[in-house]
Structure formats: structure tokens, C-alpha cells
mmCIF file of C-alpha atoms in Angstrom:
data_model
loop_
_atom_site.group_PDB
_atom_site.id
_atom_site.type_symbol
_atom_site.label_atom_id
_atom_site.label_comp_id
_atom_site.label_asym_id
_atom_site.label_seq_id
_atom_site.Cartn_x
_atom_site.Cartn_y
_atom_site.Cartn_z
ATOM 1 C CA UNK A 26 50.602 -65.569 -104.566
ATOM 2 C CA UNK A 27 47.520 -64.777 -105.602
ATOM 3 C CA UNK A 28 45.523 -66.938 -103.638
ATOM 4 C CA UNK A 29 47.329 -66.229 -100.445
ATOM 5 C CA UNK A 30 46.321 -62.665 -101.221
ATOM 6 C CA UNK A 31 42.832 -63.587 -101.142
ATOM 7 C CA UNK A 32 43.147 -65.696 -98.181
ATOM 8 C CA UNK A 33 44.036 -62.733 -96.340
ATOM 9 C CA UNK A 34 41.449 -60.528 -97.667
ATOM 10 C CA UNK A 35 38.542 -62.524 -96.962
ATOM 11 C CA UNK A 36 37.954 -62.262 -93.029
ATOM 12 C CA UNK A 37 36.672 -65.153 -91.540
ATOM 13 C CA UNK A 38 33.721 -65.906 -89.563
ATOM 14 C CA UNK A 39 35.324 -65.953 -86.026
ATOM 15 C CA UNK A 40 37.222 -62.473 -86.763
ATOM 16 C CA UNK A 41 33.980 -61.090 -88.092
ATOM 17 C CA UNK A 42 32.132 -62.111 -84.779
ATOM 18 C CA UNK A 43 35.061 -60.717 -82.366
ATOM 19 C CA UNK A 44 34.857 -57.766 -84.403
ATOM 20 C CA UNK A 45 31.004 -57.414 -83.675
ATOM 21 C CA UNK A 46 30.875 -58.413 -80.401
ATOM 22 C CA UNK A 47 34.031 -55.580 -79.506
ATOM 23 C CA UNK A 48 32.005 -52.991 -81.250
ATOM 24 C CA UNK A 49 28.833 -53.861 -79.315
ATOM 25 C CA UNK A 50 30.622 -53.693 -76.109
ATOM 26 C CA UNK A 51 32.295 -50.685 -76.934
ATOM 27 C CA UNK A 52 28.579 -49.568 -77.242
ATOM 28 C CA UNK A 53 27.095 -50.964 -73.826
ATOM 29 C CA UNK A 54 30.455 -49.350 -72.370
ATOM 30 C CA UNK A 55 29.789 -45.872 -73.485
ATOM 31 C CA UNK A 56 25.815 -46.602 -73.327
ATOM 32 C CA UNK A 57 26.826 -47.188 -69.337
ATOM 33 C CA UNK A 58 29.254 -44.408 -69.200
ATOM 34 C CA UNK A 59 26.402 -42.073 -69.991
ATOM 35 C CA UNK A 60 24.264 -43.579 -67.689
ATOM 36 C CA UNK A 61 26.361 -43.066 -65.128
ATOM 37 C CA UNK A 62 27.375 -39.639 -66.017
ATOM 38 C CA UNK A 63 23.204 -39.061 -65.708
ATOM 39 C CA UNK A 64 23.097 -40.499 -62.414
ATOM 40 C CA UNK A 65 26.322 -38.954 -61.220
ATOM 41 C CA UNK A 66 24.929 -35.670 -62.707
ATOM 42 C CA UNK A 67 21.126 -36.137 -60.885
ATOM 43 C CA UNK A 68 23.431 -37.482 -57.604
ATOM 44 C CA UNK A 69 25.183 -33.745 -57.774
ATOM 45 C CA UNK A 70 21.867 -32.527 -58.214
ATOM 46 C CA UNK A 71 20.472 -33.898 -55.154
ATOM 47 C CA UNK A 72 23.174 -33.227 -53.412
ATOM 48 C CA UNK A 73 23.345 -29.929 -53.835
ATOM 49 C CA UNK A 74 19.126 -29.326 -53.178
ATOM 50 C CA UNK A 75 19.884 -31.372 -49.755
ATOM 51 C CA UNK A 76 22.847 -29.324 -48.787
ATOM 52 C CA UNK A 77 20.683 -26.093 -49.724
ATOM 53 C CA UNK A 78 18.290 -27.429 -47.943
ATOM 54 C CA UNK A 79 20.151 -28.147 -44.727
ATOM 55 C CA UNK A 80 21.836 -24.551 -45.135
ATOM 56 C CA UNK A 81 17.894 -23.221 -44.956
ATOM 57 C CA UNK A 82 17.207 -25.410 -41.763
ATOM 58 C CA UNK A 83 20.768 -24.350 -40.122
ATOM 59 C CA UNK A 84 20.019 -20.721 -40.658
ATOM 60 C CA UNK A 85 16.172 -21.404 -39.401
ATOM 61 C CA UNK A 86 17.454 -23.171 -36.571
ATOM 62 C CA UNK A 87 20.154 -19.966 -35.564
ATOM 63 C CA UNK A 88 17.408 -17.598 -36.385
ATOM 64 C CA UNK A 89 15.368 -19.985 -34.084
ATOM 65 C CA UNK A 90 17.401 -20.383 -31.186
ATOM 66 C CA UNK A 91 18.020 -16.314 -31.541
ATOM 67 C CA UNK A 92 14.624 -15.745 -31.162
ATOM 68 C CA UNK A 93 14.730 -18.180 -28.208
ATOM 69 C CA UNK A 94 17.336 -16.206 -25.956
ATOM 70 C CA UNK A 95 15.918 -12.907 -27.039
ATOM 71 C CA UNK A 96 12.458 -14.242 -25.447
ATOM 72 C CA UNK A 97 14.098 -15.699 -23.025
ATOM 73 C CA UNK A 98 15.998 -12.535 -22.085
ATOM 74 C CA UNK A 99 12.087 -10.738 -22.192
ATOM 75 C CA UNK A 100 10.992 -13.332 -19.559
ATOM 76 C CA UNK A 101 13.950 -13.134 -17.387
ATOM 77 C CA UNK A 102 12.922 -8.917 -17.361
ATOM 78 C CA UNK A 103 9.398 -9.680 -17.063
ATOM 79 C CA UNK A 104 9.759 -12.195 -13.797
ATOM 80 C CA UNK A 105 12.194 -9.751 -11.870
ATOM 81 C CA UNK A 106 10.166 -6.469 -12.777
ATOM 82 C CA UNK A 107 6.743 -8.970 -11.348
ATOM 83 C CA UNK A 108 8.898 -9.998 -8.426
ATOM 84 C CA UNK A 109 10.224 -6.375 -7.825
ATOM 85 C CA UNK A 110 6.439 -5.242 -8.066
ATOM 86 C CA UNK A 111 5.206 -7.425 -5.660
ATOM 87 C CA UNK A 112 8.013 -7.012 -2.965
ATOM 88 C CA UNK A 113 7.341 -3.810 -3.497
ATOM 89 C CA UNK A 114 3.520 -4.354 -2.768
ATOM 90 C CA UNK A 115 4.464 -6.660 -0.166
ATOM 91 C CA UNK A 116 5.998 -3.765 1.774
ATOM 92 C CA UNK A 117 3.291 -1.512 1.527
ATOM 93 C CA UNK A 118 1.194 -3.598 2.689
ATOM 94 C CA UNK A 119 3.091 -4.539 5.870
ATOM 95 C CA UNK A 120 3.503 -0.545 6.147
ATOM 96 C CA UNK A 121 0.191 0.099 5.936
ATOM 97 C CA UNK A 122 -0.413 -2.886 8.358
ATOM 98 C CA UNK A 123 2.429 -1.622 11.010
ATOM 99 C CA UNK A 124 0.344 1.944 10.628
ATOM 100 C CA UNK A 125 -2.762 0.531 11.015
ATOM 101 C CA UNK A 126 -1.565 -1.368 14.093
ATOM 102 C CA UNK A 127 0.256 1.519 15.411
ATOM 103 C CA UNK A 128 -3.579 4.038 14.999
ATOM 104 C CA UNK A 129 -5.382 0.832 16.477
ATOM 105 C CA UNK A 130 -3.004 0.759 19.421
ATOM 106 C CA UNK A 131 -3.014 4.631 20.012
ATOM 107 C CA UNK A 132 -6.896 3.765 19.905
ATOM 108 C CA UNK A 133 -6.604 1.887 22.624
ATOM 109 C CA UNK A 134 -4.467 3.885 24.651
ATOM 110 C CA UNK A 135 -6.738 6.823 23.954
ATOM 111 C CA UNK A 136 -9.616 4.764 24.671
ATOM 112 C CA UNK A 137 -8.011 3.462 28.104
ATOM 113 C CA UNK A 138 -7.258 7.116 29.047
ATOM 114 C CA UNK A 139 -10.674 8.597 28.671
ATOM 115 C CA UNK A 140 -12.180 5.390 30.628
ATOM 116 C CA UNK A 141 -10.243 6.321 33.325
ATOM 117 C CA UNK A 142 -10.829 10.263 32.909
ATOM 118 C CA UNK A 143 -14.231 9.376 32.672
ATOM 119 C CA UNK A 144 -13.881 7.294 36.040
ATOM 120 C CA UNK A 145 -11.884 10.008 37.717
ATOM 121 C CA UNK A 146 -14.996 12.637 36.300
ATOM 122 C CA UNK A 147 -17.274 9.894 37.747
ATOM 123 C CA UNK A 148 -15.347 9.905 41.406
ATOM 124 C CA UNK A 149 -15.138 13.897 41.206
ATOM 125 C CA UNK A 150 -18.750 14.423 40.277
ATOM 126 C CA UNK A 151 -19.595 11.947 43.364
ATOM 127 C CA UNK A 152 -17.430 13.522 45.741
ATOM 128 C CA UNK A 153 -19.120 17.091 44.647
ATOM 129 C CA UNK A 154 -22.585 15.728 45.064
ATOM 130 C CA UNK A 155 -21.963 14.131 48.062
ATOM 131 C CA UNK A 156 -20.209 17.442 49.511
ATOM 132 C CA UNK A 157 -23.368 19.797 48.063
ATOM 133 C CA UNK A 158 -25.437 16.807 49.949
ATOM 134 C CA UNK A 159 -23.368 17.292 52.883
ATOM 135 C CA UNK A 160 -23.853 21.054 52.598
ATOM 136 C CA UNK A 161 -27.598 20.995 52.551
ATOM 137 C CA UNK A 162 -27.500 18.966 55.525
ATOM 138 C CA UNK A 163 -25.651 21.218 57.361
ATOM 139 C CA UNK A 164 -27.442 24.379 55.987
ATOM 140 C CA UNK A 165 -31.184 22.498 56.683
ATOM 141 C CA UNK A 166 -29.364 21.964 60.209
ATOM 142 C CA UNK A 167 -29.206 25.342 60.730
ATOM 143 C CA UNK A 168 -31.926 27.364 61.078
ATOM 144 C CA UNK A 169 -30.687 30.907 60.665
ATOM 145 C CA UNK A 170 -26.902 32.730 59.505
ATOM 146 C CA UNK A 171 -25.172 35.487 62.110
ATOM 147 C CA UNK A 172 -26.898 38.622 61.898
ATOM 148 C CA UNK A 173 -23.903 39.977 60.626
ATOM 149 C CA UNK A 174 -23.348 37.541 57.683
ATOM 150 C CA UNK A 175 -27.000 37.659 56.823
ATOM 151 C CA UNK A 176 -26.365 41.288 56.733
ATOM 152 C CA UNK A 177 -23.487 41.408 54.416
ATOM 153 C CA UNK A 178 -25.364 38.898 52.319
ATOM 154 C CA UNK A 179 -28.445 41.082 52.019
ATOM 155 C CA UNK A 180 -26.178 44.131 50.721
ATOM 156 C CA UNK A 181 -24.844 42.053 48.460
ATOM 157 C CA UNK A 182 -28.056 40.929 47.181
ATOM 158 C CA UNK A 183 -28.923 44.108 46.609
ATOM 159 C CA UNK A 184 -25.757 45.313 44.786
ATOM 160 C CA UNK A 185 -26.259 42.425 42.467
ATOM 161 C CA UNK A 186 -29.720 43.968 41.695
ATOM 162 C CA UNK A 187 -28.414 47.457 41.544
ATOM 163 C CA UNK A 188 -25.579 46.029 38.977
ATOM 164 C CA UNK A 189 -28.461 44.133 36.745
ATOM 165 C CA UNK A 190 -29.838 47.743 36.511
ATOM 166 C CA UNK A 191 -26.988 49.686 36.095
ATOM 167 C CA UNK A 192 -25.757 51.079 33.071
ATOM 168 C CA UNK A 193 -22.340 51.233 30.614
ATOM 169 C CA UNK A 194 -21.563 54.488 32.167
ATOM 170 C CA UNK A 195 -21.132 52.914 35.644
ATOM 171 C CA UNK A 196 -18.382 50.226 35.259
ATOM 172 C CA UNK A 197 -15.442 51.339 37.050
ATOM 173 C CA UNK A 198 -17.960 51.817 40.108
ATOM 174 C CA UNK A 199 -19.631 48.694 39.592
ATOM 175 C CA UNK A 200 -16.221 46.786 39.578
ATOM 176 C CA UNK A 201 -15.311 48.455 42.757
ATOM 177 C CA UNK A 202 -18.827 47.696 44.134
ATOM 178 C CA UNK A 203 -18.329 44.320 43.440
ATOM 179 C CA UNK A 204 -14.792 43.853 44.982
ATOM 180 C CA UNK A 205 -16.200 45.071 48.390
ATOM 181 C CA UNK A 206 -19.089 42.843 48.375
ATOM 182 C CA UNK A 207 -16.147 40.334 47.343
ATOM 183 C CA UNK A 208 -14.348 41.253 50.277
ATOM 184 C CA UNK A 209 -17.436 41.323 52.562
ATOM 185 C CA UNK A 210 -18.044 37.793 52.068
ATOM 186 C CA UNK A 211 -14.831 36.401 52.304
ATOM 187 C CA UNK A 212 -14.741 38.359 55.873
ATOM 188 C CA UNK A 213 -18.119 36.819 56.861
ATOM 189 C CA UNK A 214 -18.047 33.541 55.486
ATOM 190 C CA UNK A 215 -15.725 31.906 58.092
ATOM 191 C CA UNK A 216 -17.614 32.762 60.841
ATOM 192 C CA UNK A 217 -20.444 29.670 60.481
ATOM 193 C CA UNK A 218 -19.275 26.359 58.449
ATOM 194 C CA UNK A 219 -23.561 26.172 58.347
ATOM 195 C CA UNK A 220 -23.146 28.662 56.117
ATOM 196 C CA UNK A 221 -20.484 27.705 53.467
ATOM 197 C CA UNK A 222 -23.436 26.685 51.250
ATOM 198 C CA UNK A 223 -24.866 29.878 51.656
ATOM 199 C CA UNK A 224 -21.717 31.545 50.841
ATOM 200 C CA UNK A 225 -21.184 29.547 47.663
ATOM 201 C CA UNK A 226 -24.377 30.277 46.318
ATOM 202 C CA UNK A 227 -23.116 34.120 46.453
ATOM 203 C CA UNK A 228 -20.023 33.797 45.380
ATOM 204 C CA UNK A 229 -21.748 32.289 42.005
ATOM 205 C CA UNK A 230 -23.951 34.921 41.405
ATOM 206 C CA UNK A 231 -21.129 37.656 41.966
ATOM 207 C CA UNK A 232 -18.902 35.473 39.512
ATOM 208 C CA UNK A 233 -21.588 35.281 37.306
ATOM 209 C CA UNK A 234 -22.696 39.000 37.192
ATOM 210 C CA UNK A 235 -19.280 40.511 37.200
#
């Protein structure tokens, strides 16, 4: 009995290594389990810097693309009030052109007018010269006026002088003088077409004087 009892005791060599090599695995097993619990801990880690970090670059991006439209919103303003500016220049310009156009035309047409007023003056100053022409002819042609006219032109010759020397006082007489010489000439002056130059030459200086 007794030396079963110390068979028993006494482990043996095989036992003794099982024993060790269960212990050391139960070592490199929990060794391994903290290992991994590091790694799965520094994995976590990582983890949660990336997904902090791609929360930063999401909200950059929004803030980003915000920033975008808003300047895209400022250009859209900027290129209609630039092409509302320059249709509005744009029709300025063709108003000021269609005015311009319209002053250059009524230019023009004043322009042609007074050519031709200043052709019809032309004519008309012609037509005068060649009737005072005409007139000197006729009055060279002849060589003396009806006593009569001659007459009535001497009184009213000297009227004219008398009304060159007359003073305020005498109006109302003058004016009367000078519708009877008036009257004196237009009686005479049909009697001899040789004198019609004559006649106007009078009629000037009565027109003048009075």
C-alpha cells in the first residue's frame, strides 16, 4: 500500500512535460490575446482619427461646394448686371446715332434749301440788274422827261430839301407834304415808260426821308 502511494505521488517525466508545455501555451495564448487586444485597441484608434478625419474633409467639402454656389450665384449677378449695362449702352448709342443721323439729314435738307434760296436770290438779283440795265437804256434813250413830270419832280426835289431842313414842330405838315408829292408822282409817272427809272429814283428818296 505504501508503495502504490508513492507511485502515485511521484509524477512522472511525461506528466511533468505536458504540464509545462500547457502552462507555456496558456502563456503564448494570453501573451497573443494581449497583443491583439493592442492592435485591436491601436485599429479603433485609427479608425476613429480616419473617420474624424473624413468628417473634417466632408464638412470642408460642404463648406466648399457652399462657397462654390454662393460665387457662383455672384457671377450669375455680375454677367446679367454687365449684359444689362451694355444693352443699355448699346441703345444709347444707336439713339445717339439715329439723332445724329436725323441733325445730319436736317443738315442736308437745310443745306439743299438755302442752295436753292441762294439760286432763286441769284436769278432775282439778275433779273433786277438786268431790269435797272434795261432802265438805263431806256432813260440814256431819252433825252429829256414831259415838262410836266420834270415839273412835279422838281417840286418834289425841293420838298425833300425843305423836309431835310424842317423841324419837330412841322410833322403833321411834312407828312401831308409828302403824301402830295406821293400823289404827284404816281399821277406823272405813267405818262413816259423813259421815265420809270426816273420815277424810282424818287420814290426812294421820298421812302427814305419820310
Amino acid at each position: 500500500m505504501e508503495g502504490e502511494k508513492e507511485q502515485t505521488v511521484e509524477p512522472s517525466p511525461a506528466a511533468s512535460t505536458a504540464k509545462e508545455e500547457s502552462a507555456t501555451a496558456q502563456k503564448e495564448l494570453y501573451r497573443m490575446r494581449e497583443e491583439f487586444n493592442q492592435q485591436r485597441a491601436r485599429m479603433k484608434e485609427l479608425y476613429l482619427a480616419k473617420e474624424n478625419e473624413c468628417k473634417r474633409h466632408a464638412a470642408e467639402a460642404t463648406a466648399a461646394r457652399k462657397e462654390l454656389e454662393e460665387a457662383k450665384a455672384q457671377l450669375r449677378i455680375m454677367e446679367y448686371s454687365r449684359e444689362k449695362d451694355a444693352e443699355e449702352q448699346r441703345n444709347k448709342v444707336e439713339d445717339e446715332n439715329r439723332t445724329l443721323k436725323q441733325l445730319v439729314n436736317e443738315t442736308l435738307d437745310e443745306s439743299s434749301c438755302m442752295r436753292e434760296s441762294v439760286q432763286q436770290l441769284q436769278d432775282e438779283n439778275g433779273r433786277l440788274l438786268e431790269e435797272i440795265r434795261q432802265l438805263k437804256e431806256e432813260l440814256a434813250d431819252s433825252n429829256q422827261v414831259s415838262p410836266s413830270l420834270a415839273k412835279t419832280v422838281q417840286q418834289a426835289k425841293k420838298i425833300i430839301l425843305k423836309l431835310g431842313a424842317a423841324d419837330s414842330s412841322s410833322c403833321d405838315n411834312l407828312e401831308e407834304s409828302m403824301r402830295k408829292v406821293k400823289k404827284y408822282v404816281r399821277m406823272y409817272c405813267d405818262d413816259r415808260i423813259s421815265a420809270k427809272f426816273e420815277c424810282s429814283t424818287l420814290f426812294s428818296f421820298l421812302f427814305y426821308f419820310f
